[in-house]
Amino acid sequence: MGRGGTLLTLAGRWRTLVVAGLLGTCLEAGPPFFTDDPEPVELHHMELYLSWMGARTPGGASGSLPLVEFNAGILPDTQFHLVAPLAYAKPAGEPVTRGYGDTEVGLKVRLLHETEVLPQVGIFPLVEVPTGSAERGLGAGHTQVYLPLWLQKSWGPWTSYGGYGWWRNPGEGQRNWHYLGWLLQRDLSARVTLGGELFRRSAATLDGVASSGFNVGAILNLSERDHILVSAGRNLSGDRESHVYLGYQMTLSLEAVWPPASGRGPARP
């Protein structure tokens, strides 16, 4: 799935961490990384993720446990996306707060297919609906919109993808911000893929600072249906922050639930 600057109040600090940290990560993420790719889920297929995403700063920790993500190929080259997080916030020296966080909805659309020369290109507009409590540090308190453009190119066992995204981030003390990230990964076998990414985020608050960082991770294919995803990393500049992702992914064909009828596509029983 997040992923702030230091503010004067405790509530302000955690609102910033949620906005520019974990929830930002969720909006950007192509599990288990922050950076996403332009490739949507195949038509009549779906993905379901159950994961933990967390971040730690000198001021404490926050994240989502569990974070439920659902993706479905609803049209050719078009994916519907939904994230429902159970968020937590743990300021240093304070009790942990838990509750439902902000809901994320989006559509990933592939604009260009990859060729021998040209990369695959897609957009993935997302809306973060303020269903979490900002006063308890579990939400941003306002609607956020994310507009990214992603590119991808593969050769043999190697794949590289990345791009740029712009956040609309309204609210008192907040500012619109930008994300730039790129990832390189390699299939070691049919069961194991390793990857690493570099990213940069501009400040999301008026008194915040830009940050750069990295993640390294792996995807373990237990079967065609079941997958384990893990990544960890930290900021290299800006605010001190470390982050981790651990998730289970189930991939299914909707035709297994609604088999085709006379070759005319999925038919409900």
Coordinates of C-alpha atoms in Angstrom, one line a residue:
M1 CA 0.0 0.0 0.0
G2 CA 2.0 5.6 2.5
R3 CA 3.3 7.1 2.9
G4 CA 5.6 14.5 7.5
G5 CA 7.1 17.5 8.9
T6 CA 7.3 18.4 12.6
L7 CA 4.3 20.5 13.8
L8 CA 3.7 22.3 17.1
T9 CA 0.9 20.1 18.4
L10 CA 0.7 16.3 18.9
A11 CA -2.4 16.1 16.8
G12 CA -0.7 18.2 14.1
R13 CA 2.3 15.9 14.0
W14 CA 0.2 12.8 13.6
R15 CA -2.0 14.4 11.0
T16 CA 1.1 15.3 9.0
L17 CA 2.5 11.7 9.3
V18 CA -0.8 10.3 8.1
V19 CA -1.1 12.7 5.2
A20 CA 2.5 12.6 3.9
G21 CA 3.4 9.2 5.4
L22 CA 1.3 6.1 5.6
L23 CA -1.8 7.2 3.7
G24 CA 0.4 8.8 1.0
T25 CA 2.2 5.5 0.8
C26 CA -1.0 3.7 0.4
L27 CA -2.0 5.9 -2.5
E28 CA 1.3 5.5 -4.3
A29 CA 1.9 2.0 -3.6
G30 CA 2.3 -0.9 -6.0
P31 CA 2.6 -3.5 -3.2
P32 CA 5.0 -4.1 -1.7
F33 CA 6.6 -0.8 -3.0
F34 CA 5.7 2.9 -2.9
T35 CA 6.2 3.2 -6.7
D36 CA 3.5 1.7 -8.9
D37 CA 3.4 0.4 -12.4
P38 CA 1.0 1.0 -15.4
E39 CA -0.2 -2.5 -15.7
P40 CA -3.9 -3.1 -14.6
V41 CA -5.3 -6.4 -13.4
E42 CA -6.4 -8.5 -16.4
L43 CA -10.1 -8.4 -17.5
H44 CA -12.3 -10.8 -15.4
H45 CA -9.5 -11.2 -12.8
M46 CA -9.1 -9.9 -9.3
E47 CA -6.5 -9.3 -6.6
L48 CA -7.1 -9.3 -2.8
Y49 CA -4.4 -8.1 -0.4
L50 CA -4.4 -8.4 3.4
S51 CA -1.4 -6.6 4.8
W52 CA 0.4 -4.5 7.4
M53 CA 2.0 -1.2 6.5
G54 CA 3.8 0.8 9.1
A55 CA 6.1 3.7 9.6
R56 CA 8.3 4.9 12.5
T57 CA 9.7 8.3 13.2
P58 CA 11.3 9.8 16.3
G59 CA 7.8 11.0 17.3
G60 CA 6.3 7.5 17.3
A61 CA 4.7 5.0 14.9
S62 CA 1.6 4.8 12.7
G63 CA 0.2 2.5 10.0
S64 CA -2.6 0.2 9.0
L65 CA -3.2 -3.4 10.4
P66 CA -4.9 -4.9 8.6
L67 CA -5.0 -3.0 5.3
V68 CA -7.5 -4.6 2.9
E69 CA -6.9 -3.9 -0.8
F70 CA -9.1 -5.0 -3.7
N71 CA -8.4 -4.7 -7.4
A72 CA -10.5 -6.0 -10.3
G73 CA -10.2 -5.9 -14.1
I74 CA -13.6 -4.4 -15.0
L75 CA -12.9 -3.4 -18.6
P76 CA -10.0 -4.1 -21.1
D77 CA -6.9 -2.2 -19.7
T78 CA -9.0 -0.8 -16.8
Q79 CA -8.7 -1.8 -13.1
F80 CA -11.0 -0.8 -10.3
H81 CA -9.2 -0.2 -7.0
L82 CA -10.4 0.0 -3.4
V83 CA -8.5 0.2 -0.1
A84 CA -10.1 -0.2 3.4
P85 CA -7.6 0.3 6.3
L86 CA -7.8 -0.3 10.0
A87 CA -5.4 2.5 11.0
Y88 CA -3.4 3.0 14.2
A89 CA -1.3 5.9 15.6
K90 CA 1.2 5.5 18.5
P91 CA 2.9 8.8 19.5
A92 CA 6.0 8.3 21.6
G93 CA 5.0 8.1 25.3
E94 CA 1.3 8.1 24.5
P95 CA -1.3 5.2 24.2
V96 CA -2.1 3.8 20.8
T97 CA -5.2 4.9 18.9
R98 CA -7.0 2.5 16.6
G99 CA -9.9 2.9 14.2
Y100 CA -11.0 2.9 10.6
G101 CA -8.8 5.1 8.4
D102 CA -9.4 7.0 5.1
T103 CA -10.9 5.0 2.3
E104 CA -9.1 4.9 -1.1
V105 CA -10.9 4.5 -4.5
G106 CA -9.3 4.7 -7.9
L107 CA -9.1 3.5 -11.5
K108 CA -5.9 2.3 -13.3
V109 CA -6.0 2.8 -17.0
R110 CA -3.3 1.5 -19.4
L111 CA -2.9 4.0 -22.3
L112 CA -0.2 2.3 -24.3
H113 CA 1.0 -1.3 -24.4
E114 CA 4.7 -2.1 -24.3
T115 CA 6.5 -2.8 -27.6
E116 CA 10.1 -3.7 -28.4
V117 CA 10.9 0.0 -28.4
L118 CA 8.3 1.9 -26.4
P119 CA 7.4 1.4 -22.7
Q120 CA 4.0 0.6 -21.3
V121 CA 2.2 3.8 -20.1
G122 CA -0.7 4.2 -17.8
I123 CA -2.5 6.6 -15.4
F124 CA -3.9 5.7 -11.9
P125 CA -6.1 8.6 -10.5
L126 CA -7.0 8.0 -6.9
V127 CA -9.3 9.7 -4.3
E128 CA -8.7 9.4 -0.6
V129 CA -12.1 9.8 1.1
P130 CA -11.8 11.3 4.7
T131 CA -13.6 8.4 6.5
G132 CA -10.9 8.3 9.3
S133 CA -10.8 10.6 12.4
A134 CA -8.3 13.4 11.9
E135 CA -8.6 14.4 15.6
R136 CA -7.4 10.9 16.6
G137 CA -4.6 10.8 14.1
L138 CA -6.3 8.2 11.9
G139 CA -7.1 10.3 8.8
A140 CA -6.3 13.4 6.9
G141 CA -9.5 15.2 7.6
H142 CA -10.1 16.3 4.0
T143 CA -10.4 14.7 0.6
Q144 CA -7.1 14.1 -1.2
V145 CA -6.6 13.5 -4.9
Y146 CA -3.6 11.8 -6.5
L147 CA -2.8 12.0 -10.2
P148 CA 0.2 9.8 -11.3
L149 CA 1.6 8.8 -14.6
W150 CA 3.5 5.4 -14.7
L151 CA 5.8 3.8 -17.3
Q152 CA 7.2 0.3 -17.5
K153 CA 9.7 -1.6 -19.7
S154 CA 10.8 -5.2 -19.4
W155 CA 13.7 -7.2 -20.9
G156 CA 14.2 -10.9 -20.1
P157 CA 13.9 -11.4 -16.3
W158 CA 14.3 -7.7 -15.6
T159 CA 11.5 -5.1 -15.2
S160 CA 11.8 -1.4 -14.5
Y161 CA 9.0 1.0 -13.9
G162 CA 8.2 4.4 -12.2
G163 CA 6.9 7.8 -12.8
Y164 CA 5.6 11.0 -11.3
G165 CA 2.5 11.9 -9.3
W166 CA 0.9 15.1 -8.0
W167 CA -1.2 15.2 -4.8
R168 CA -4.0 17.7 -4.2
N169 CA -3.7 18.1 -0.4
P170 CA -6.0 20.8 1.0
G171 CA -6.4 21.8 4.6
E172 CA -5.0 24.2 7.1
G173 CA -1.2 24.0 7.2
Q174 CA -1.1 21.6 4.3
R175 CA 0.3 22.0 0.7
N176 CA 0.0 20.1 -2.5
W177 CA 3.0 17.8 -3.0
H178 CA 4.8 15.7 -5.6
Y179 CA 6.2 12.2 -5.8
L180 CA 8.9 10.8 -8.1
G181 CA 9.9 7.2 -7.9
W182 CA 11.6 4.5 -9.9
L183 CA 12.1 0.7 -9.4
L184 CA 14.2 -2.1 -10.8
Q185 CA 13.3 -5.8 -10.2
R186 CA 14.4 -9.2 -11.3
D187 CA 12.8 -12.6 -11.4
L188 CA 15.2 -15.0 -9.9
S189 CA 12.9 -17.9 -10.6
A190 CA 9.2 -18.5 -11.2
R191 CA 8.7 -18.2 -7.4
V192 CA 11.0 -15.4 -6.3
T193 CA 11.2 -11.7 -7.5
L194 CA 13.6 -9.2 -5.8
G195 CA 13.4 -5.4 -6.3
G196 CA 14.6 -2.1 -5.1
E197 CA 13.3 1.5 -5.5
L198 CA 14.4 5.1 -5.0
F199 CA 11.9 7.9 -4.4
R200 CA 11.5 11.6 -3.6
R201 CA 8.6 13.4 -2.0
S202 CA 8.2 17.1 -1.7
A203 CA 6.9 18.7 1.5
A204 CA 3.2 18.1 2.3
T205 CA 2.9 20.8 4.9
L206 CA 3.8 24.5 5.0
D207 CA 6.6 23.9 7.6
G208 CA 7.6 20.4 6.2
V209 CA 10.7 19.4 4.2
A210 CA 11.2 17.3 1.2
S211 CA 12.5 13.7 1.7
S212 CA 14.2 11.0 -0.4
G213 CA 14.5 7.4 0.4
F214 CA 14.6 3.7 -0.7
N215 CA 12.9 0.4 -0.3
V216 CA 14.0 -3.1 -1.0
G217 CA 11.6 -6.0 -1.2
A218 CA 10.6 -9.4 -2.5
I219 CA 7.6 -11.2 -3.9
L220 CA 7.3 -14.9 -3.2
N221 CA 4.9 -16.9 -5.4
L222 CA 3.6 -19.8 -3.2
S223 CA 1.3 -20.8 -6.0
E224 CA -0.6 -19.3 -9.0
R225 CA -3.1 -18.0 -6.4
D226 CA -1.1 -17.2 -3.3
H227 CA 1.7 -14.7 -2.9
I228 CA 3.7 -13.2 0.0
L229 CA 5.0 -9.6 -0.4
V230 CA 7.5 -7.8 1.8
S231 CA 9.6 -4.6 1.7
A232 CA 11.4 -2.3 4.1
G233 CA 13.4 0.9 3.8
R234 CA 14.0 4.4 5.2
N235 CA 14.5 8.0 4.3
L236 CA 17.9 9.1 3.2
S237 CA 17.2 12.8 3.5
G238 CA 14.5 15.0 5.2
D239 CA 12.6 13.7 8.2
R240 CA 13.9 10.5 9.8
E241 CA 11.5 7.7 8.9
S242 CA 11.6 3.9 8.4
H243 CA 8.8 2.0 6.8
V244 CA 7.8 -1.7 6.3
Y245 CA 5.2 -3.6 4.4
L246 CA 4.2 -7.3 4.8
G247 CA 1.2 -8.7 2.9
Y248 CA -0.6 -11.7 1.5
Q249 CA -2.0 -11.5 -2.0
M250 CA -4.6 -13.8 -3.5
T251 CA -5.2 -13.6 -7.3
L252 CA -8.3 -15.1 -8.8
S253 CA -10.1 -15.3 -12.1
L254 CA -13.7 -14.2 -11.9
E255 CA -14.5 -16.8 -14.5
A256 CA -13.8 -19.4 -11.8
V257 CA -16.9 -17.9 -10.0
W258 CA -18.9 -17.0 -13.1
P259 CA -17.9 -19.4 -15.8
P260 CA -18.3 -18.3 -19.5
A261 CA -21.6 -19.2 -21.0
S262 CA -21.4 -20.3 -24.7
G263 CA -18.2 -18.3 -25.1
R264 CA -20.0 -15.0 -24.5
G265 CA -18.0 -14.1 -21.3
P266 CA -18.8 -14.5 -17.6
A267 CA -22.3 -15.4 -16.8
R268 CA -23.8 -15.3 -13.3
P269 CA -25.4 -18.5 -12.1

